[in-house]
mmCIF file of C-alpha atoms and ligand atoms in Angstrom:
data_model
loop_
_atom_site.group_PDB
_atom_site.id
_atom_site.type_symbol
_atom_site.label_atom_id
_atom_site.label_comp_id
_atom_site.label_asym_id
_atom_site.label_seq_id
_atom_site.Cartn_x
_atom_site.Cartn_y
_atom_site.Cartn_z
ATOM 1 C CA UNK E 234 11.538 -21.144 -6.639
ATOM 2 C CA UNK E 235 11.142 -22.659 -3.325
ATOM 3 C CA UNK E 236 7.877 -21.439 -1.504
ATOM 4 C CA UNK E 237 7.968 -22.171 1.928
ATOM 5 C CA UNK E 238 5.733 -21.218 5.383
ATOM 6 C CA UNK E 239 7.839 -22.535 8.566
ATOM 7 C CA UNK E 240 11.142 -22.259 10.124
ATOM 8 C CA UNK E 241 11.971 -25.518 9.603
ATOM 9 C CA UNK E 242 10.779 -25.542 5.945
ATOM 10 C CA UNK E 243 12.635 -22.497 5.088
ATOM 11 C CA UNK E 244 16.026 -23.255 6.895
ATOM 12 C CA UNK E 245 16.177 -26.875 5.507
ATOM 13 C CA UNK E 246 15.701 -25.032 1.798
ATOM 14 C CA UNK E 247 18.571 -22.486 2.563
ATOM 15 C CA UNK E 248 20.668 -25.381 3.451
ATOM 16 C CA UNK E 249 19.942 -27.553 0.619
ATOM 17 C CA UNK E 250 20.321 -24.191 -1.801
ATOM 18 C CA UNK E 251 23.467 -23.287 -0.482
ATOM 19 C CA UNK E 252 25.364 -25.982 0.710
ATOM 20 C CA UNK E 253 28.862 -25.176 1.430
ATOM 21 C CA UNK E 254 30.429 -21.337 1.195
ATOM 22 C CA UNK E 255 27.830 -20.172 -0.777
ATOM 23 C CA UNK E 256 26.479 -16.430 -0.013
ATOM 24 C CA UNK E 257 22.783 -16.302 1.544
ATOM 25 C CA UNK E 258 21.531 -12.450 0.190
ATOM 26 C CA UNK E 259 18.271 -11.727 1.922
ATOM 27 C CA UNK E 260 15.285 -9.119 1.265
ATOM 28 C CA UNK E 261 13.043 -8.868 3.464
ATOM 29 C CA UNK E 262 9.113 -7.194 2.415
ATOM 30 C CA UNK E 263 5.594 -6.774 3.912
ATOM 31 C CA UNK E 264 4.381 -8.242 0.309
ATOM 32 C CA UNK E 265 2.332 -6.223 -2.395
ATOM 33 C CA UNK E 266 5.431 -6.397 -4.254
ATOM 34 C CA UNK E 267 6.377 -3.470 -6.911
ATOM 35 C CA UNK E 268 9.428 -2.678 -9.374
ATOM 36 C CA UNK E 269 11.115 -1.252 -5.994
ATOM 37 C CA UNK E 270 11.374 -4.449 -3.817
ATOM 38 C CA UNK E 271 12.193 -6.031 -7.590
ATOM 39 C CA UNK E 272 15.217 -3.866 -7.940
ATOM 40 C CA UNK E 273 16.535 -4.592 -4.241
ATOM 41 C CA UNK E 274 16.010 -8.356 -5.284
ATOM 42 C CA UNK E 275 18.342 -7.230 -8.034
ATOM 43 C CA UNK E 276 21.052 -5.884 -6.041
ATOM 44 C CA UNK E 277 20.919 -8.921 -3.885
ATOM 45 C CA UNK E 278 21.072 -11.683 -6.650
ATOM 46 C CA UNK E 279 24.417 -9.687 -7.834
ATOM 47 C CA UNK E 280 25.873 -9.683 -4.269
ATOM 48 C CA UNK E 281 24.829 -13.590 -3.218
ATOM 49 C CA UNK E 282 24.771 -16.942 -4.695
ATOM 50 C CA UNK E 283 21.446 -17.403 -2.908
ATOM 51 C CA UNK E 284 18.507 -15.181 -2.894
ATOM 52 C CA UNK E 285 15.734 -15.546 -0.090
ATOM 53 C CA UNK E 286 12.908 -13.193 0.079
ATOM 54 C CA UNK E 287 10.687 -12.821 2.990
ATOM 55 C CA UNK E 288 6.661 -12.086 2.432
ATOM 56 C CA UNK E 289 5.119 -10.979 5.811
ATOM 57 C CA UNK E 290 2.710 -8.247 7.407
ATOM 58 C CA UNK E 291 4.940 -8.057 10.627
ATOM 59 C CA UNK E 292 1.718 -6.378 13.487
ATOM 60 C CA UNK E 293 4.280 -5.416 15.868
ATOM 61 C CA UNK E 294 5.433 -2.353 13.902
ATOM 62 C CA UNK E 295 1.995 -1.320 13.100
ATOM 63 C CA UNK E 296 0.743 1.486 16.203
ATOM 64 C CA UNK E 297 -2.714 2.465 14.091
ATOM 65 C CA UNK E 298 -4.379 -1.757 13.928
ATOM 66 C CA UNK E 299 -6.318 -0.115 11.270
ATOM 67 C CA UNK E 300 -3.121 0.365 9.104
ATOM 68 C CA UNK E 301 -2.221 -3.241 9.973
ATOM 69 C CA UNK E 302 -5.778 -4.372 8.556
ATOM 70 C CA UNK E 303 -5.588 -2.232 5.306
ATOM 71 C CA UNK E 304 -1.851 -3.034 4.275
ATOM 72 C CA UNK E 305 -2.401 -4.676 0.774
ATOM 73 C CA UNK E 306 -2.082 -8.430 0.408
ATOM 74 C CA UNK E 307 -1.272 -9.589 -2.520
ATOM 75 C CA UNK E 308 0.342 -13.110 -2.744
ATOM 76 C CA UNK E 309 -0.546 -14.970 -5.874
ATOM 77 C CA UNK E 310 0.475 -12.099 -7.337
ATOM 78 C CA UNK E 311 3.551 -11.772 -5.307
ATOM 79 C CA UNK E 312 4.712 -15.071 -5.678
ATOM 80 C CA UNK E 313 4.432 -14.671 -9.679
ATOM 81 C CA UNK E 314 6.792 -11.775 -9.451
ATOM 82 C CA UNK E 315 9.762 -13.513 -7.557
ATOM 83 C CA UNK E 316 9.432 -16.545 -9.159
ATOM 84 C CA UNK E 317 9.931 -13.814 -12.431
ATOM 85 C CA UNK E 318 12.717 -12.387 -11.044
ATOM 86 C CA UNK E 319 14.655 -15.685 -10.329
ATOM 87 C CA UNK E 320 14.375 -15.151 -6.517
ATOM 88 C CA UNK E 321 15.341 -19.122 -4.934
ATOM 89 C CA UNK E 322 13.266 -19.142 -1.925
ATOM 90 C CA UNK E 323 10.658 -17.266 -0.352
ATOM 91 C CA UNK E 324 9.558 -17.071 3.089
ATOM 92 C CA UNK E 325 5.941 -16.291 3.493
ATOM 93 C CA UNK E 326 5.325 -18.081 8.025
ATOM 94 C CA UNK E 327 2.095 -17.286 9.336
ATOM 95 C CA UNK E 328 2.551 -15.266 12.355
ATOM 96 C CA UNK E 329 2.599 -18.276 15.000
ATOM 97 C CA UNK E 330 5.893 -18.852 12.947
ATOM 98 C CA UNK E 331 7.247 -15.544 13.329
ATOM 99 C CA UNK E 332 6.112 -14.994 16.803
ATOM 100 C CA UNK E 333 5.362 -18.440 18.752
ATOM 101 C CA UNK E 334 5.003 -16.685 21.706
ATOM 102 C CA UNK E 335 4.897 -12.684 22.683
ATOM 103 C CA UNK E 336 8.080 -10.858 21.646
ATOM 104 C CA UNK E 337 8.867 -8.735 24.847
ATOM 105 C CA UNK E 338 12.431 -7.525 23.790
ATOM 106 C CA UNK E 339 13.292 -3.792 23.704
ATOM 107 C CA UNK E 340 15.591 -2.260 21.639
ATOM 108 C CA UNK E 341 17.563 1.039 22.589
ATOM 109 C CA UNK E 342 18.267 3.089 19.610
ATOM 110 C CA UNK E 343 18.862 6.278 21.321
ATOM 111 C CA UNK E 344 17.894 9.104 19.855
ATOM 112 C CA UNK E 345 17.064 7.403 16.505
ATOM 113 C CA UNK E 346 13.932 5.953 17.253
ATOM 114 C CA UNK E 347 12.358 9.055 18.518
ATOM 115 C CA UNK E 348 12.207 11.497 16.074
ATOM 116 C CA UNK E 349 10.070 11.728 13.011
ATOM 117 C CA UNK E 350 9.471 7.742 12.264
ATOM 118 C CA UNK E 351 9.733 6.756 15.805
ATOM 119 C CA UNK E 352 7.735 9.963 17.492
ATOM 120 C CA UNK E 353 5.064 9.767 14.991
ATOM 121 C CA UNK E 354 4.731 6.143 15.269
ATOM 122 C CA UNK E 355 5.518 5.084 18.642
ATOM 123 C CA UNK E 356 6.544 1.613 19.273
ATOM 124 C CA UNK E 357 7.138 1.359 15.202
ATOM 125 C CA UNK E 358 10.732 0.576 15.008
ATOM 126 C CA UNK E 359 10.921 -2.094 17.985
ATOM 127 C CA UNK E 360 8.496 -3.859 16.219
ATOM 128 C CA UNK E 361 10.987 -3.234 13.232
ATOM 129 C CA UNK E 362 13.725 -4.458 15.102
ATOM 130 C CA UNK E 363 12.081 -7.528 16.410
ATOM 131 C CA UNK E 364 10.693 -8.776 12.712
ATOM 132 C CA UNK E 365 14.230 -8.153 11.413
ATOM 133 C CA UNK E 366 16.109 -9.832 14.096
ATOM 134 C CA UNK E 367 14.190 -12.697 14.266
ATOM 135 C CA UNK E 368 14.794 -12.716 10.607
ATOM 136 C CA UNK E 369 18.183 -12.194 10.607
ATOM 137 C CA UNK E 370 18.329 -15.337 12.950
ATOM 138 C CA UNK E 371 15.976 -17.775 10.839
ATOM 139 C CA UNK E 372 17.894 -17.193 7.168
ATOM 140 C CA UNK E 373 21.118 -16.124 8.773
ATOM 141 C CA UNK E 374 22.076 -14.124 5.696
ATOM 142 C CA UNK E 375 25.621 -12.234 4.740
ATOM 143 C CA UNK E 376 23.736 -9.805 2.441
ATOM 144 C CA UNK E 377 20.457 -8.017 2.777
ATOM 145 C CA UNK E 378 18.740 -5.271 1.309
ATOM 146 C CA UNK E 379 16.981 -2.796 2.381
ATOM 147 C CA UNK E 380 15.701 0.222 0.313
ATOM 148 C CA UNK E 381 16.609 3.497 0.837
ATOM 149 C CA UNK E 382 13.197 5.043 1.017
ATOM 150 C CA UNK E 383 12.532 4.128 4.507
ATOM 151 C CA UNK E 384 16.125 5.989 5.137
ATOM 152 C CA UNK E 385 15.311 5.909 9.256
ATOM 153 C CA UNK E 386 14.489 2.257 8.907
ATOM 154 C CA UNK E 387 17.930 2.012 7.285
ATOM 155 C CA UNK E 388 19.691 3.878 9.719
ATOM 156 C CA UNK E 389 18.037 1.966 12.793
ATOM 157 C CA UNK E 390 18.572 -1.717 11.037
ATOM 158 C CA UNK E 391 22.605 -0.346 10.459
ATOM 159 C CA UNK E 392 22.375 0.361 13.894
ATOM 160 C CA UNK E 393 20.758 -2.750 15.197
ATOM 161 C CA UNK E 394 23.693 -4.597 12.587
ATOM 162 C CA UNK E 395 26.212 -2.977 14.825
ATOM 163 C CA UNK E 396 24.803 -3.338 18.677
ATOM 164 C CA UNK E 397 24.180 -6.937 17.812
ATOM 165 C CA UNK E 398 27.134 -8.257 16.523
ATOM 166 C CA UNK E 399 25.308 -9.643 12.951
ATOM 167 C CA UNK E 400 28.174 -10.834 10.763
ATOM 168 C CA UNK E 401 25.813 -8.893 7.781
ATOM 169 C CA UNK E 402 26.481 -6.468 4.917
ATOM 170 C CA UNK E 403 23.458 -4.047 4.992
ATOM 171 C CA UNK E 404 22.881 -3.050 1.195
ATOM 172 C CA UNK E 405 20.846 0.129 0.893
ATOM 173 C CA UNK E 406 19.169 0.188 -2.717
ATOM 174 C CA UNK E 407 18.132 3.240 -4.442
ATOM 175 C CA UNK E 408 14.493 4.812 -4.020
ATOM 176 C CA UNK E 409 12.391 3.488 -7.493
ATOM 177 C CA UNK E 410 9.960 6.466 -8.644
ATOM 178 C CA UNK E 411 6.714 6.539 -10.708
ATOM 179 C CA UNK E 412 7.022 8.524 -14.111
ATOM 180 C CA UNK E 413 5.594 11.568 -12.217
ATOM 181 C CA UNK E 414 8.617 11.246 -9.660
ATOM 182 C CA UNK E 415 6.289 9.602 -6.617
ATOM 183 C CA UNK E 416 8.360 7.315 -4.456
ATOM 184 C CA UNK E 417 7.110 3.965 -5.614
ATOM 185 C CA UNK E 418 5.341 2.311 -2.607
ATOM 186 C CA UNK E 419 3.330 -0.319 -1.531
ATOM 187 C CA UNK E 420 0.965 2.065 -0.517
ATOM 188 C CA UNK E 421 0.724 4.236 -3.297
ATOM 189 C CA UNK E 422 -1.901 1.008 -4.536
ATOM 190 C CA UNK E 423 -4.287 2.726 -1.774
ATOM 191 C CA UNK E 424 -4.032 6.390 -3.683
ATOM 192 C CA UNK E 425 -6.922 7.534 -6.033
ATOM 193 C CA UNK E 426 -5.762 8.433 -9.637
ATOM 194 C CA UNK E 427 -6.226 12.214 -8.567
ATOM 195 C CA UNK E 428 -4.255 11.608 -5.603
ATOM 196 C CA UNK E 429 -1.682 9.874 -7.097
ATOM 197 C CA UNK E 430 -1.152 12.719 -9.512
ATOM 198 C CA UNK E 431 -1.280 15.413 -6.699
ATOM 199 C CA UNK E 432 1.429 13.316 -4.371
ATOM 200 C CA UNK E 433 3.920 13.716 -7.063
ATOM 201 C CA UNK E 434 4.013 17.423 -5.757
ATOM 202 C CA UNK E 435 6.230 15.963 -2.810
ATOM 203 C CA UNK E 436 9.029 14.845 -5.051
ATOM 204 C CA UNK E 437 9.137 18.172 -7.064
ATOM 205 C CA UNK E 438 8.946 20.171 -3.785
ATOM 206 C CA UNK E 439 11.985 18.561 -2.504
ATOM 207 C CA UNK E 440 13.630 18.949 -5.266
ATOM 208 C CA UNK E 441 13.114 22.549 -5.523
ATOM 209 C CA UNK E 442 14.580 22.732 -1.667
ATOM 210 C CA UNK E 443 17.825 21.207 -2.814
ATOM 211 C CA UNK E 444 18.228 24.047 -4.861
ATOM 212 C CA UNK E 445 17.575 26.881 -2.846
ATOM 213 C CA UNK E 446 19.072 25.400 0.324
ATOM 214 C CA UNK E 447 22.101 27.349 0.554
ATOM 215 C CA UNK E 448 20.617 30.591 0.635
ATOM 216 C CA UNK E 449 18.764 29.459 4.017
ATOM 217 C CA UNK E 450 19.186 27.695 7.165
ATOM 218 C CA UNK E 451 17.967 24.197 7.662
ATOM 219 C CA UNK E 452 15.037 25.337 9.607
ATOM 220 C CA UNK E 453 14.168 27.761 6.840
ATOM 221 C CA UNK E 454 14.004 25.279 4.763
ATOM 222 C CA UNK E 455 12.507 22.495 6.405
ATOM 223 C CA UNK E 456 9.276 25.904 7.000
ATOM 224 C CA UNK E 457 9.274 26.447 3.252
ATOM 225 C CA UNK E 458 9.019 22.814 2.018
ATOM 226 C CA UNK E 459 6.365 22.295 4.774
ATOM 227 C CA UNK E 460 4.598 25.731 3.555
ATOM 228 C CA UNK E 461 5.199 24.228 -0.126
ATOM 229 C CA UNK E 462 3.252 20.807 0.245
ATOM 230 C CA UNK E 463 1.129 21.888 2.355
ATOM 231 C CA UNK E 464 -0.177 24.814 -0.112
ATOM 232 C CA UNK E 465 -1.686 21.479 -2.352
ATOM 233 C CA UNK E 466 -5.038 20.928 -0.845
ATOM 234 C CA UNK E 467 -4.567 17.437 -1.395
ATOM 235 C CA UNK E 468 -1.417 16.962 1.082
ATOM 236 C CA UNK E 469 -0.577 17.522 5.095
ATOM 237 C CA UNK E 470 3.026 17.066 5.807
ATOM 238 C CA UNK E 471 3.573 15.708 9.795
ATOM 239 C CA UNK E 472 6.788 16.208 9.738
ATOM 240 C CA UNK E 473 9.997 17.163 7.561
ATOM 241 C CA UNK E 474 13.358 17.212 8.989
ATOM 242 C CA UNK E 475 16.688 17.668 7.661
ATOM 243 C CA UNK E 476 19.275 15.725 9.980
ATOM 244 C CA UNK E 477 23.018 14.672 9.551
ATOM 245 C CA UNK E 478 22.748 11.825 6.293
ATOM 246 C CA UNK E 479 24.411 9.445 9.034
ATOM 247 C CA UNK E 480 23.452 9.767 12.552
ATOM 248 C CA UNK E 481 19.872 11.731 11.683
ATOM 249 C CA UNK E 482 20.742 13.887 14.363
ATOM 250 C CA UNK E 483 18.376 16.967 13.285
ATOM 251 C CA UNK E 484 20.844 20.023 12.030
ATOM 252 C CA UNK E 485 20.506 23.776 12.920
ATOM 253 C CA UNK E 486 23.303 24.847 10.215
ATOM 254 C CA UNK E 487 25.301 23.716 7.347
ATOM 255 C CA UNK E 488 28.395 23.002 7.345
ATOM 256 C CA UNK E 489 31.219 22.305 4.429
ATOM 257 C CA UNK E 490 31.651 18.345 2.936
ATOM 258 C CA UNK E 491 28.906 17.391 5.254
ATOM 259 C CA UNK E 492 25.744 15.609 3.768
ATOM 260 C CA UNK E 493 22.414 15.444 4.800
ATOM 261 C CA UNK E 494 19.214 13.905 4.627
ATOM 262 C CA UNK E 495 15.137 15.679 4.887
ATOM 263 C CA UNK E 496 13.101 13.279 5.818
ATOM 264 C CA UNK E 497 9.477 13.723 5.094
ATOM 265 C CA UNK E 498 6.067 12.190 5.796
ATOM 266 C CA UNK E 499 2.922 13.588 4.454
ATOM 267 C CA UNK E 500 -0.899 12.640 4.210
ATOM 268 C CA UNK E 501 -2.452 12.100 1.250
ATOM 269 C CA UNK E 502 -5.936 11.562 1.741
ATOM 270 C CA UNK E 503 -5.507 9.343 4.403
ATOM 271 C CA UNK E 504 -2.524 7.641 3.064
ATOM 272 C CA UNK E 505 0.832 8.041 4.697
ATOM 273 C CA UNK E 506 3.628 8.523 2.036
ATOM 274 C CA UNK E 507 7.429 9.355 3.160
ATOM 275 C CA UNK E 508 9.983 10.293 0.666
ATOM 276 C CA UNK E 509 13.637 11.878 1.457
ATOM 277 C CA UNK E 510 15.749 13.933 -0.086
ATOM 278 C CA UNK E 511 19.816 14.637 0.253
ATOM 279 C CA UNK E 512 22.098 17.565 0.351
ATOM 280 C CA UNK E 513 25.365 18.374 0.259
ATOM 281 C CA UNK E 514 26.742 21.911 0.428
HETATM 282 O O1 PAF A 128 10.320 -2.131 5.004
HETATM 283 C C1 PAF A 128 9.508 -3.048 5.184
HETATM 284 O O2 PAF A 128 8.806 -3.494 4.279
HETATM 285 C C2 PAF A 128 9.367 -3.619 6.580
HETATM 286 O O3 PAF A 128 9.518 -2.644 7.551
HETATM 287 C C3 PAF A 128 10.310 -4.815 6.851
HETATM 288 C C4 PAF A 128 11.754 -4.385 6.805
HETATM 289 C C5 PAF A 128 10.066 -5.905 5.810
HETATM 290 C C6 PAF A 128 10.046 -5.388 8.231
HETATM 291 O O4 PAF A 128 8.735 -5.850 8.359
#
């Protein structure tokens, strides 16, 4: 495994790796690498002949610069894991790299970026978008992978994909959970042991909705999973919202062969987790 730290460093490698009509599969992660990010490095080493992984704490999308300061860094560690898992190059720039001078781009998402995600963090997903793009245009991949736990992320980055004109297969790969069905996170490293065992309440709460939802309206059910969590002392939800599974467009009733998503975010102590859920009535 290649490790490289500039632009130059890490383009040269993808060249040498991949020489002629060979597939570039990309996954790009903020680090403190767990079985998740592993199983999206999966996905893309069966869908490219190339595998690069990207290893950086992007501050744009942070709006709390406490956040930003406590994300977990873990490099030695996360280096030992690709290297495990056969990845051929990673990408770990300093920020300089990344960002040699002030990124001043917007990006209009509509009304994607303003709900749930993007209203509770403001400026979150144009820092998103700028990291990913700039990306994008450093490994110039044909496959990358992005997990489907951030499922707004995933809709924005399809979206950003499609205004942009990126010749690139998005890849969504399927949420990883702890034994107790917590949505395995980088974060999660930042819960207590009693907090870790409380979270798993989210999970089992949605799961519950799925059941019940087509007895009530969306709204009824988004009040009862919120009522739900929020009955563990342990757990505030800021927001849950069931929207259309595609455009996240927030729903106000079901309708046949349609899916949808719920969307949640919740603090745990003072750790953010977000999990989702589908349905499909
Ligand atoms: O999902 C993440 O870890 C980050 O938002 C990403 C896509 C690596 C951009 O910094």
């Amino acid at each position: 495994m290649l490790k490289t730290h500039t632009v130059n460093a890490v383009q040269a490698a993808i060249q040498n790796a991949a020489g002629q009509n060979k597939k570039i599969g990309f996954v790009p992660t903020m680090g403190a690498l767990h079985q998740g990010h592993l199983s999206l490095i999966d996905i893309a080493k069966e869908n490219a002949d190339v595998v690069v992984v990207s290893v950086f704490v992007n501050p744009t999308q942070f709006n709390d610069p406490k956040d930003f300061e406590k994300y977990p860094r873990t490099i030695d560690d996360d280096f030992r894991k690709l290297e495990e898992s056969g990845v051929d190059i990673v990408f770990n720039p300093e920020t300089s790299e990344i960002y040699p001078e002030e990124d001043i781009r917007n990006f209009d998402f509509g009304l994607l970026d303003k709900m749930m995600e993007g209203k509770h963090r403001p400026g979150h997903f144009e820092g998103v978008a700028q990291v990913v793009s700039r990306l994008f245009d450093i490994v110039k991949p044909q496959v990358v992978v992005f997990g489907e736990k951030d499922y707004q992320q995933l809709a924005v980055i399809k979206k950003l994909v499609n205004d942009y004109n990126y010749p690139i297969e998005i890849i969504p790969g399927p949420t990883l959970r702890e034994a107790n069905g917590l949505a395995m996170s980088s974060r999660n490293e930042r819960l207590t042991a009693d907090e870790r065992a409380n979270a798993a309440v989210i999970r089992a709460v949605l799961l519950e909705s799925q059941s019940i939802a087509g007895n009530y309206t969306p709204a009824q059910v988004e009040e009862w999973v919120i009522k739900k969590v929020n009955h563990n002392p342990h757990l505030t939800v800021e927001y849950f919202q069931i929207s259309d599974n595609e455009t996240l467009r927030p729903v106000t009733g079901w309708q046949e062969n349609c899916d949808y998503v719920g969307c949640i975010a919740v603090f745990c102590g003072d750790v953010r987790l977000i999990d989702n859920i589908k349905y499909s009535l």
